PDB file of C-alpha atoms and ligand atoms in Angstrom:
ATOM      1  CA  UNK A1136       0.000   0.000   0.000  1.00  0.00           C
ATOM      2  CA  UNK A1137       1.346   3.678  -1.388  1.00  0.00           C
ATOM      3  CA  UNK A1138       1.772   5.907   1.865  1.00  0.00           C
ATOM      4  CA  UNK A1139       1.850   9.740   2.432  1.00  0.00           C
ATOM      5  CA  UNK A1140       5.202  11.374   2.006  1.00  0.00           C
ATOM      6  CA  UNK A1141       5.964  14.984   2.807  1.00  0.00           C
ATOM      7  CA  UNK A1142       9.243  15.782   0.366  1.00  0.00           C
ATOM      8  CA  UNK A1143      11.419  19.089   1.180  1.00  0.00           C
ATOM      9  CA  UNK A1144      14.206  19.759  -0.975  1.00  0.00           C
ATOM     10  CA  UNK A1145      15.182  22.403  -2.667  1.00  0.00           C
ATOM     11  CA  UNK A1146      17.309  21.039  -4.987  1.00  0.00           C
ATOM     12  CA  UNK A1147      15.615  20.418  -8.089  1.00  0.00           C
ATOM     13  CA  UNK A1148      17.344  17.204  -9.542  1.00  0.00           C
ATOM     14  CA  UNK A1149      17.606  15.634  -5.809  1.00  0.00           C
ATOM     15  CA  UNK A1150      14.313  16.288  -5.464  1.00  0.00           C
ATOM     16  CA  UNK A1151      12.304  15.262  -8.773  1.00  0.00           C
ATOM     17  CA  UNK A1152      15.014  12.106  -8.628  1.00  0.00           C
ATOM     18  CA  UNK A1153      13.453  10.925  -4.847  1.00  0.00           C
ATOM     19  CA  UNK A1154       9.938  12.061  -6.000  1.00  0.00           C
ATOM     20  CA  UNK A1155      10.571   9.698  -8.984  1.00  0.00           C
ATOM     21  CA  UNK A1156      11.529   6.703  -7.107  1.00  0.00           C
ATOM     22  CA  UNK A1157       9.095   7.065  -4.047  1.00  0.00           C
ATOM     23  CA  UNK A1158       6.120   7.297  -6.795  1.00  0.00           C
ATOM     24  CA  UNK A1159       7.130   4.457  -8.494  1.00  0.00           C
ATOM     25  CA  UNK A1160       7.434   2.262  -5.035  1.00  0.00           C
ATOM     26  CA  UNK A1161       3.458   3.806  -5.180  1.00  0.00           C
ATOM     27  CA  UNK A1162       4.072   6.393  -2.531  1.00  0.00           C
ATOM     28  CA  UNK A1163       1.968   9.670  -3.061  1.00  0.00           C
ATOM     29  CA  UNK A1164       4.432  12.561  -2.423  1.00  0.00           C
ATOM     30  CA  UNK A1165       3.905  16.468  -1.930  1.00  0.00           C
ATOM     31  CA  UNK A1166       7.224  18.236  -2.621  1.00  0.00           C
ATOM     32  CA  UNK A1167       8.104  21.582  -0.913  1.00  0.00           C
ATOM     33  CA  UNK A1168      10.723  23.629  -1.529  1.00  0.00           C
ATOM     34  CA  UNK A1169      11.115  26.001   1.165  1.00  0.00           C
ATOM     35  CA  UNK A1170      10.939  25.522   5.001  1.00  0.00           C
ATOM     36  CA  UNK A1171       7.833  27.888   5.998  1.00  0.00           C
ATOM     37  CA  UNK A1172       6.276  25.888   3.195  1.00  0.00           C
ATOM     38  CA  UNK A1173       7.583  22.744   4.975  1.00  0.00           C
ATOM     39  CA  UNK A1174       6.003  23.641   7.885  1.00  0.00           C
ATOM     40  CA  UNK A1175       2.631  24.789   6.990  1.00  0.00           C
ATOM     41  CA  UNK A1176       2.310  21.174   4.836  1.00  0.00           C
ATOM     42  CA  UNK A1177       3.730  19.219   7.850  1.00  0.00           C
ATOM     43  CA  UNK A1178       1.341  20.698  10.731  1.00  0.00           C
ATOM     44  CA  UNK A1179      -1.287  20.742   8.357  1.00  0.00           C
ATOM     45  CA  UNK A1180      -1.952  17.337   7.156  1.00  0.00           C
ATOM     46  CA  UNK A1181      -1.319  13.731   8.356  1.00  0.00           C
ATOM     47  CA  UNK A1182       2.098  12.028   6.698  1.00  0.00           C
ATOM     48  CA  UNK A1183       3.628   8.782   6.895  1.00  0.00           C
ATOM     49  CA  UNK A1184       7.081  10.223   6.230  1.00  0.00           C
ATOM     50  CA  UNK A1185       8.897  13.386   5.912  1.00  0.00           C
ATOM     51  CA  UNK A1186      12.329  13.537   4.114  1.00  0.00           C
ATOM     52  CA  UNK A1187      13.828  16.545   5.471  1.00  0.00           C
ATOM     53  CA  UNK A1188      16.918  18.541   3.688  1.00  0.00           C
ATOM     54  CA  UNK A1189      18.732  20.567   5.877  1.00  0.00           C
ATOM     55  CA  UNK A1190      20.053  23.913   3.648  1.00  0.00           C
ATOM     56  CA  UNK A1191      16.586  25.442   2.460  1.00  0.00           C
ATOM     57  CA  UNK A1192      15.357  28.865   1.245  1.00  0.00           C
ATOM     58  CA  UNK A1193      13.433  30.658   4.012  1.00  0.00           C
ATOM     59  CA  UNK A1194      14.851  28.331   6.994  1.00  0.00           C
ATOM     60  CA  UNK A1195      17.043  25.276   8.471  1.00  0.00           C
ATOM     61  CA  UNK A1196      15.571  21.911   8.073  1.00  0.00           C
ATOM     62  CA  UNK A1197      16.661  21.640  11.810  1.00  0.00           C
ATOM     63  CA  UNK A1198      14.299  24.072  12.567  1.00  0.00           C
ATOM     64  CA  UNK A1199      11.636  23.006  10.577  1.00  0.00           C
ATOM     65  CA  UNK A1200      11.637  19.571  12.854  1.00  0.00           C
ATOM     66  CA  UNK A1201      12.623  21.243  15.990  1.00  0.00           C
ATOM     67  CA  UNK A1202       9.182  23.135  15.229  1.00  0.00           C
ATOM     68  CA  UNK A1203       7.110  19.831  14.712  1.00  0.00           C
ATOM     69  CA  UNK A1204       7.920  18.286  17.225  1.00  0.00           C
ATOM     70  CA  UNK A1205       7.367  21.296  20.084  1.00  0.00           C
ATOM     71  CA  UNK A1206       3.932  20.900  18.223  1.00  0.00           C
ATOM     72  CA  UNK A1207       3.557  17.476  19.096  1.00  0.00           C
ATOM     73  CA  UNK A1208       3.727  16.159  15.303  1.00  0.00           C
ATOM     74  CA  UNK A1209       5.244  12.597  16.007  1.00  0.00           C
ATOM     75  CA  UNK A1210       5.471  11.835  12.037  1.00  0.00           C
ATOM     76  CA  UNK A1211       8.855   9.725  11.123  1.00  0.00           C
ATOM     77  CA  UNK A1212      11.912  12.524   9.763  1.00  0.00           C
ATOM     78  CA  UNK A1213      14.744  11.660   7.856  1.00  0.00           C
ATOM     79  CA  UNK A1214      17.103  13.861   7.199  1.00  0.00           C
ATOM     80  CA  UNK A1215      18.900  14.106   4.179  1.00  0.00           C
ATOM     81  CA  UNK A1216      21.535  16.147   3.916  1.00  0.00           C
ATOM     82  CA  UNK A1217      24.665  17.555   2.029  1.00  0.00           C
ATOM     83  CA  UNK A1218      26.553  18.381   5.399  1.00  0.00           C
ATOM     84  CA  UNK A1219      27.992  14.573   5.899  1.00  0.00           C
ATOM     85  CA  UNK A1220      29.615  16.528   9.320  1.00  0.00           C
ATOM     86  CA  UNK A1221      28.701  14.326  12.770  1.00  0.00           C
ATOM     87  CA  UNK A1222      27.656  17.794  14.200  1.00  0.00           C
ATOM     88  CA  UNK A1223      24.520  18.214  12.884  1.00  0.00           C
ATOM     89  CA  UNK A1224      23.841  14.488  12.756  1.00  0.00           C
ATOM     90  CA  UNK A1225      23.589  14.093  15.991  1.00  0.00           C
ATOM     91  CA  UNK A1226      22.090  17.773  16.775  1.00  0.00           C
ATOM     92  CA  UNK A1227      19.538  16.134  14.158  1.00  0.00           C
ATOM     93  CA  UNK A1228      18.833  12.699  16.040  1.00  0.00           C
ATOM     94  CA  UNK A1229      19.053  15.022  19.327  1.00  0.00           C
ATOM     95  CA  UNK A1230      15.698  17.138  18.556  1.00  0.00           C
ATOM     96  CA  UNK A1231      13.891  14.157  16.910  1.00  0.00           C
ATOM     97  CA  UNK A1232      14.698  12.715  13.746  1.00  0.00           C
ATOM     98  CA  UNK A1233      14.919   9.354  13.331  1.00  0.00           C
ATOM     99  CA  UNK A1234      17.063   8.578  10.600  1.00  0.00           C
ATOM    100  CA  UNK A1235      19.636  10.454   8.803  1.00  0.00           C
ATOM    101  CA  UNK A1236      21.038  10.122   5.288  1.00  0.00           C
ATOM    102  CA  UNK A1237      24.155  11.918   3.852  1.00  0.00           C
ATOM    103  CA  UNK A1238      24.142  13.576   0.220  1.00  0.00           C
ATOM    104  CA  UNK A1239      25.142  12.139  -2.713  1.00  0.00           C
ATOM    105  CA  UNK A1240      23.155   8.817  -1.522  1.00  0.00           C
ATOM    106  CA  UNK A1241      21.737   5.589  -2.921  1.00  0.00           C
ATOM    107  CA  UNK A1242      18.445   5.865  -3.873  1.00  0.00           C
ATOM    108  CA  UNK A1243      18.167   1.621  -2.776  1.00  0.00           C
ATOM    109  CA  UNK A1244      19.516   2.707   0.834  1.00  0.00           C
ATOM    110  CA  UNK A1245      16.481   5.789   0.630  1.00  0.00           C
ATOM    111  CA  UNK A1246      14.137   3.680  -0.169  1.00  0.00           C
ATOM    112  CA  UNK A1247      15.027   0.657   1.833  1.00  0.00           C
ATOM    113  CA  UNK A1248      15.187   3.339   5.230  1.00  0.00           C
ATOM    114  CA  UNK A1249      12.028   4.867   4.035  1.00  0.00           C
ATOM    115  CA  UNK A1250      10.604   1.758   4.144  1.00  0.00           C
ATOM    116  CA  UNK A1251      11.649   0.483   7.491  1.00  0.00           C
ATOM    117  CA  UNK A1252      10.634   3.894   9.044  1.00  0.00           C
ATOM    118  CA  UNK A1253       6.861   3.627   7.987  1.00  0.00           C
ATOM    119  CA  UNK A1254       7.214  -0.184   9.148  1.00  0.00           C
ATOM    120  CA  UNK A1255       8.375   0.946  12.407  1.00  0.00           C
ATOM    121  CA  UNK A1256       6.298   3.515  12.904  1.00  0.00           C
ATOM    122  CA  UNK A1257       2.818   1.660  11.944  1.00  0.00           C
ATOM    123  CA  UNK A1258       4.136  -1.001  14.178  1.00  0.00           C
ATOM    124  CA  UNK A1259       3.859   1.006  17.388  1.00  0.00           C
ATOM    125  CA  UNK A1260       0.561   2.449  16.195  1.00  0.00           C
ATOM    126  CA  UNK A1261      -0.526  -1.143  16.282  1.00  0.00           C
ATOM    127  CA  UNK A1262      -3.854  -1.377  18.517  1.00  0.00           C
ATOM    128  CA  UNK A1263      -6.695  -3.283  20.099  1.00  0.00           C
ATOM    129  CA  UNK A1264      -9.928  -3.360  18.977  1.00  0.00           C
ATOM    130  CA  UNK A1265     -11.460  -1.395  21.055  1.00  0.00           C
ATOM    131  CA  UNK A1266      -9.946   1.764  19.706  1.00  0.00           C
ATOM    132  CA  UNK A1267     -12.274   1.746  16.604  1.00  0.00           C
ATOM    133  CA  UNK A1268     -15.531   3.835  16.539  1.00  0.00           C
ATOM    134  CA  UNK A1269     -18.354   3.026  14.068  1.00  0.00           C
ATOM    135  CA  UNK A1270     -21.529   5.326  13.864  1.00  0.00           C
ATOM    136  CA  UNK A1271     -23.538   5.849  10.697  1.00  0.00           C
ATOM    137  CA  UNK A1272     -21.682   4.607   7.636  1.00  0.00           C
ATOM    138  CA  UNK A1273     -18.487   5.846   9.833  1.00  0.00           C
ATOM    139  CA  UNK A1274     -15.826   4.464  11.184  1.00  0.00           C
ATOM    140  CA  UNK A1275     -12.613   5.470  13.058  1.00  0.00           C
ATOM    141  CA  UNK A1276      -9.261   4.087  14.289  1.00  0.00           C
ATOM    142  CA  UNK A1277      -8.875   6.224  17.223  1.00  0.00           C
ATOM    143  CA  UNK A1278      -4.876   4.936  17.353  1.00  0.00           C
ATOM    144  CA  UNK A1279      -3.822   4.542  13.524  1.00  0.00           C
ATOM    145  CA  UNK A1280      -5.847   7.812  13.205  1.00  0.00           C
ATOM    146  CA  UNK A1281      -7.110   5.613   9.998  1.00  0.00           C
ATOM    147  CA  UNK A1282     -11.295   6.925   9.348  1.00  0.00           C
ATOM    148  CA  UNK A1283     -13.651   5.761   6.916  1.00  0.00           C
ATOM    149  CA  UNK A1284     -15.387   9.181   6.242  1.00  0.00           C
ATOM    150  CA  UNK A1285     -17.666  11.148   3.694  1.00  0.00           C
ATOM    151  CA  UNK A1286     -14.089  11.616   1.518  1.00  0.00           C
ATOM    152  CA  UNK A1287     -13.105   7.857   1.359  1.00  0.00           C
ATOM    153  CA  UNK A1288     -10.782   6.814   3.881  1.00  0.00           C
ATOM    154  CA  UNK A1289      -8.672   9.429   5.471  1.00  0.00           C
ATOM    155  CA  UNK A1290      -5.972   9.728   8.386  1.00  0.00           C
ATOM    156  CA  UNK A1291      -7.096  12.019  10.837  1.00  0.00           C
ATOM    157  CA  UNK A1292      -4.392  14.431  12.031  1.00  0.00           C
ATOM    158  CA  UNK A1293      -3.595  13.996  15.699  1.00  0.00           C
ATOM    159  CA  UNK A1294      -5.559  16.942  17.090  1.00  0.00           C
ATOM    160  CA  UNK A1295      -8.958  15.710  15.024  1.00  0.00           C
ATOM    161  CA  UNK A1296      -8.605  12.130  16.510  1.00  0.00           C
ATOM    162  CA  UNK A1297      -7.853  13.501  19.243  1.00  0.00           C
ATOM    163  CA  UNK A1298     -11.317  15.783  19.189  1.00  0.00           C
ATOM    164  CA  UNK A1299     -13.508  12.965  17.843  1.00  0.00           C
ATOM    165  CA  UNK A1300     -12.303  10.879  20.920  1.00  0.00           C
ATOM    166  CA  UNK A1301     -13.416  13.707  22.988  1.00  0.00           C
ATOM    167  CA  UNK A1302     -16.808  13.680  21.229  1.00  0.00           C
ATOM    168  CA  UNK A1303     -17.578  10.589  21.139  1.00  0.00           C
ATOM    169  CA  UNK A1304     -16.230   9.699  25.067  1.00  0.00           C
ATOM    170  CA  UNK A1305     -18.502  12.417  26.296  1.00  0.00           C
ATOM    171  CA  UNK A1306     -21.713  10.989  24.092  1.00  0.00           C
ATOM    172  CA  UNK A1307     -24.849  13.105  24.527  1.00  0.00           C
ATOM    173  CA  UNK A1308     -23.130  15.521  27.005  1.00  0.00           C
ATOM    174  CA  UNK A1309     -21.841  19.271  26.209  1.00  0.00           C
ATOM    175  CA  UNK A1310     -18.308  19.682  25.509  1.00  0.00           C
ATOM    176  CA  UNK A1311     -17.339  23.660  25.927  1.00  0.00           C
ATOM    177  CA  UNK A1312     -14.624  24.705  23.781  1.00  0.00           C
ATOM    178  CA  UNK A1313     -12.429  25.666  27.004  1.00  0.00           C
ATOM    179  CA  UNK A1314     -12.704  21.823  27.596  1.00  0.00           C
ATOM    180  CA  UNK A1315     -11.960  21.335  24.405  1.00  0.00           C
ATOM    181  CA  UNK A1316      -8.982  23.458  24.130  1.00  0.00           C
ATOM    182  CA  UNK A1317      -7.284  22.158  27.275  1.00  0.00           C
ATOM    183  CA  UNK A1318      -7.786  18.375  26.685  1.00  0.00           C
ATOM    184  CA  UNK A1319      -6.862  18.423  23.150  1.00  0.00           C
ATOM    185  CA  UNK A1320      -4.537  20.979  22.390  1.00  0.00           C
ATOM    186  CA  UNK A1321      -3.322  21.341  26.133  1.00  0.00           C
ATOM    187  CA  UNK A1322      -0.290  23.829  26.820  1.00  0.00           C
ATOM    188  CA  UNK A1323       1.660  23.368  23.755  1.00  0.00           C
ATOM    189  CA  UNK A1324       0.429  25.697  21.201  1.00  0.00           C
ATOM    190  CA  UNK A1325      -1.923  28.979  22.147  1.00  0.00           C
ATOM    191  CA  UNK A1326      -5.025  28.229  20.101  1.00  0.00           C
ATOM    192  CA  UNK A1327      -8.394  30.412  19.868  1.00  0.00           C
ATOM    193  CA  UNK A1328     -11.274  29.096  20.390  1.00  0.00           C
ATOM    194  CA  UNK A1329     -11.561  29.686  16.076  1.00  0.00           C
ATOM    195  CA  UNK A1330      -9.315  26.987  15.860  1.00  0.00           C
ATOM    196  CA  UNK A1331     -11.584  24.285  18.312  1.00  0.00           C
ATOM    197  CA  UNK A1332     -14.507  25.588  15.167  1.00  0.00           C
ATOM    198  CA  UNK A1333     -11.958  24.836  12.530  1.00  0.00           C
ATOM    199  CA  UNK A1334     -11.733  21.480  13.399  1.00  0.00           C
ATOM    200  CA  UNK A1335     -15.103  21.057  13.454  1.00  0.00           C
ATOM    201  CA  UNK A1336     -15.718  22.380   9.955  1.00  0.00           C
ATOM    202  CA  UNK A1337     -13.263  19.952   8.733  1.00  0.00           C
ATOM    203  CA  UNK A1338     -14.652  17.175  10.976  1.00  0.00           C
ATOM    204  CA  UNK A1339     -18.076  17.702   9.402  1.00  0.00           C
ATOM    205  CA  UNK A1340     -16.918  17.091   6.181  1.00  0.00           C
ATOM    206  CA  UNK A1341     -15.826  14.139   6.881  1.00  0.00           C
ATOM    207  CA  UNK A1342     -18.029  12.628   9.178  1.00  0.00           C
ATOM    208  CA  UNK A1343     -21.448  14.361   8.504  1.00  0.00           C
ATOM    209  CA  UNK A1344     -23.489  13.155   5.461  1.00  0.00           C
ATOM    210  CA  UNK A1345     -24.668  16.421   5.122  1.00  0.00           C
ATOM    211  CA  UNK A1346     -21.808  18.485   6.983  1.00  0.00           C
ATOM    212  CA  UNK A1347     -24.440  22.349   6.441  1.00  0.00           C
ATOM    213  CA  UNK A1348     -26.915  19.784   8.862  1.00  0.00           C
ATOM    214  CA  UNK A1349     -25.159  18.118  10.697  1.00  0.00           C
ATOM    215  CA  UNK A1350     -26.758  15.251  12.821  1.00  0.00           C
ATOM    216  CA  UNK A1351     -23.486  13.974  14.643  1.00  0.00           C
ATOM    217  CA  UNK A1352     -21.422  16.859  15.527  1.00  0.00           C
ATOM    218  CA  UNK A1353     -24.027  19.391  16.874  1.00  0.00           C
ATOM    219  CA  UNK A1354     -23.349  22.710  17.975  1.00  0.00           C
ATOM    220  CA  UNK A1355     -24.779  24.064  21.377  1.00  0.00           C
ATOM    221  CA  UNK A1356     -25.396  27.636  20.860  1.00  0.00           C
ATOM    222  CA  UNK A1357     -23.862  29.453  23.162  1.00  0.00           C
ATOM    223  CA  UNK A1358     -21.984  26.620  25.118  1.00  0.00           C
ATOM    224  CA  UNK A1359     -19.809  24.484  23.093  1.00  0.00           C
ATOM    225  CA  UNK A1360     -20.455  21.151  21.161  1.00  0.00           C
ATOM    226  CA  UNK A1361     -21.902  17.723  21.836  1.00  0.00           C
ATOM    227  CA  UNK A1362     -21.635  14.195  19.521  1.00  0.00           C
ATOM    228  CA  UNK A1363     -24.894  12.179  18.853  1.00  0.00           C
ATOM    229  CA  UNK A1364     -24.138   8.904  17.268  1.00  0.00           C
TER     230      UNK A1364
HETATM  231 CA1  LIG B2063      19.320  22.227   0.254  1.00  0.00          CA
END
């Protein structure tokens, strides 16, 4: 099965050459050249991978991860990277990549490591059964994140599994959108309460069958939100 892979790389040859071989091992990639657009992609949508350069327009790779993971984005990084020096290896593997691969390299070792990383990674997201939700023609994986919505199937991004857990936990009762807030986003980012309504719009779409009347999801004017199966 093809999985989600978030390319940045500015260089254009290294970077149509690894878009070239992950699509033909039937990987879908989104390449990004710059590291604000790195970021944006990376915190904005659920990937199985991200191969991280570490010289890019606009921004370090280092920082780019550093950035992910303060915002609790757990996705796989490898690095790849001209500077072969030990430094920024292991300042690399110190703020949470978890592999690292030195420019010029083989495109069998990338692929091979790609492959082990999404392995590894699905491994530990391994779970029992209990962790899947159905309602209406609906179903989600609250630990893979994996949902059969409206939109065919989908992985949920960490903070709208997170949500829909919420939702459906607290069946029939009103969630606020301060509860909200501090269960699912907690102290790590400073959301608005917009944000908590963002998720819902997107959460609608996938999980309502009309998501302008939506049956699940409700709103409670004036108080917050509440899930009806
Ligand atoms: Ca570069």
């Amino acid at each position: 099965m093809g999985h989600k892979i978030l390319l940045v790389e500015d260089e254009h040859l290294v970077g149509t050459m690894v878009r070239l071989n992950m699509e033909s091992e039937g990987h879908e990639v989104t390449w990004c050249r710059t590291a604000p657009a790195a970021l944006e992609e990376a915190t904005g949508q659920p990937f199985d991978l991200v191969l991280l350069d570490i010289g890019l327009p606009g921004g370090d790779g280092l920082a780019v991860l550093s950035e992910m993971r303060k915002r609790g984005i757990g996705t796989p990084v490898m690095m790849l990277t001209a500077r072969g020096d030990v430094a920024s290896k292991v300042q690399a593997l110190d703020i949470g990549a978890d592999d690292y691969l030195g420019k010029p390299f083989d495109v069998a070792e990338l692929i091979a490591r790609a492959g082990a990383l999404i392995r590894r990674s699905r491994a530990d997201r391994e779970v029992p059964a209990d962790q899947v939700v159905r309602f209406d023609a609906y179903e989600v994986n609250l630990a893979t994140r994996e949902a059969v919505t409206s939109q065919g199937r989908v992985t949920l991004s960490e903070k709208e599994a997170a949500f829909l857990a919420m939702l459906v936990r607290a069946r029939g009762a009103t969630l606020t959108r301060n509860d909200i807030l501090e269960e699912v986003w907690g102290m790590d980012v400073t959301p608005t309460q917009r944000t908590v309504d963002n998720v819902v719009l997107r959460l609608r779409k996938l999980f309502e069958p009309n998501p302008d009347e939506p049956v699940h999801i409700l709103t409670v004017r004036g108080a917050g939100y509440r899930f009806e199966p």
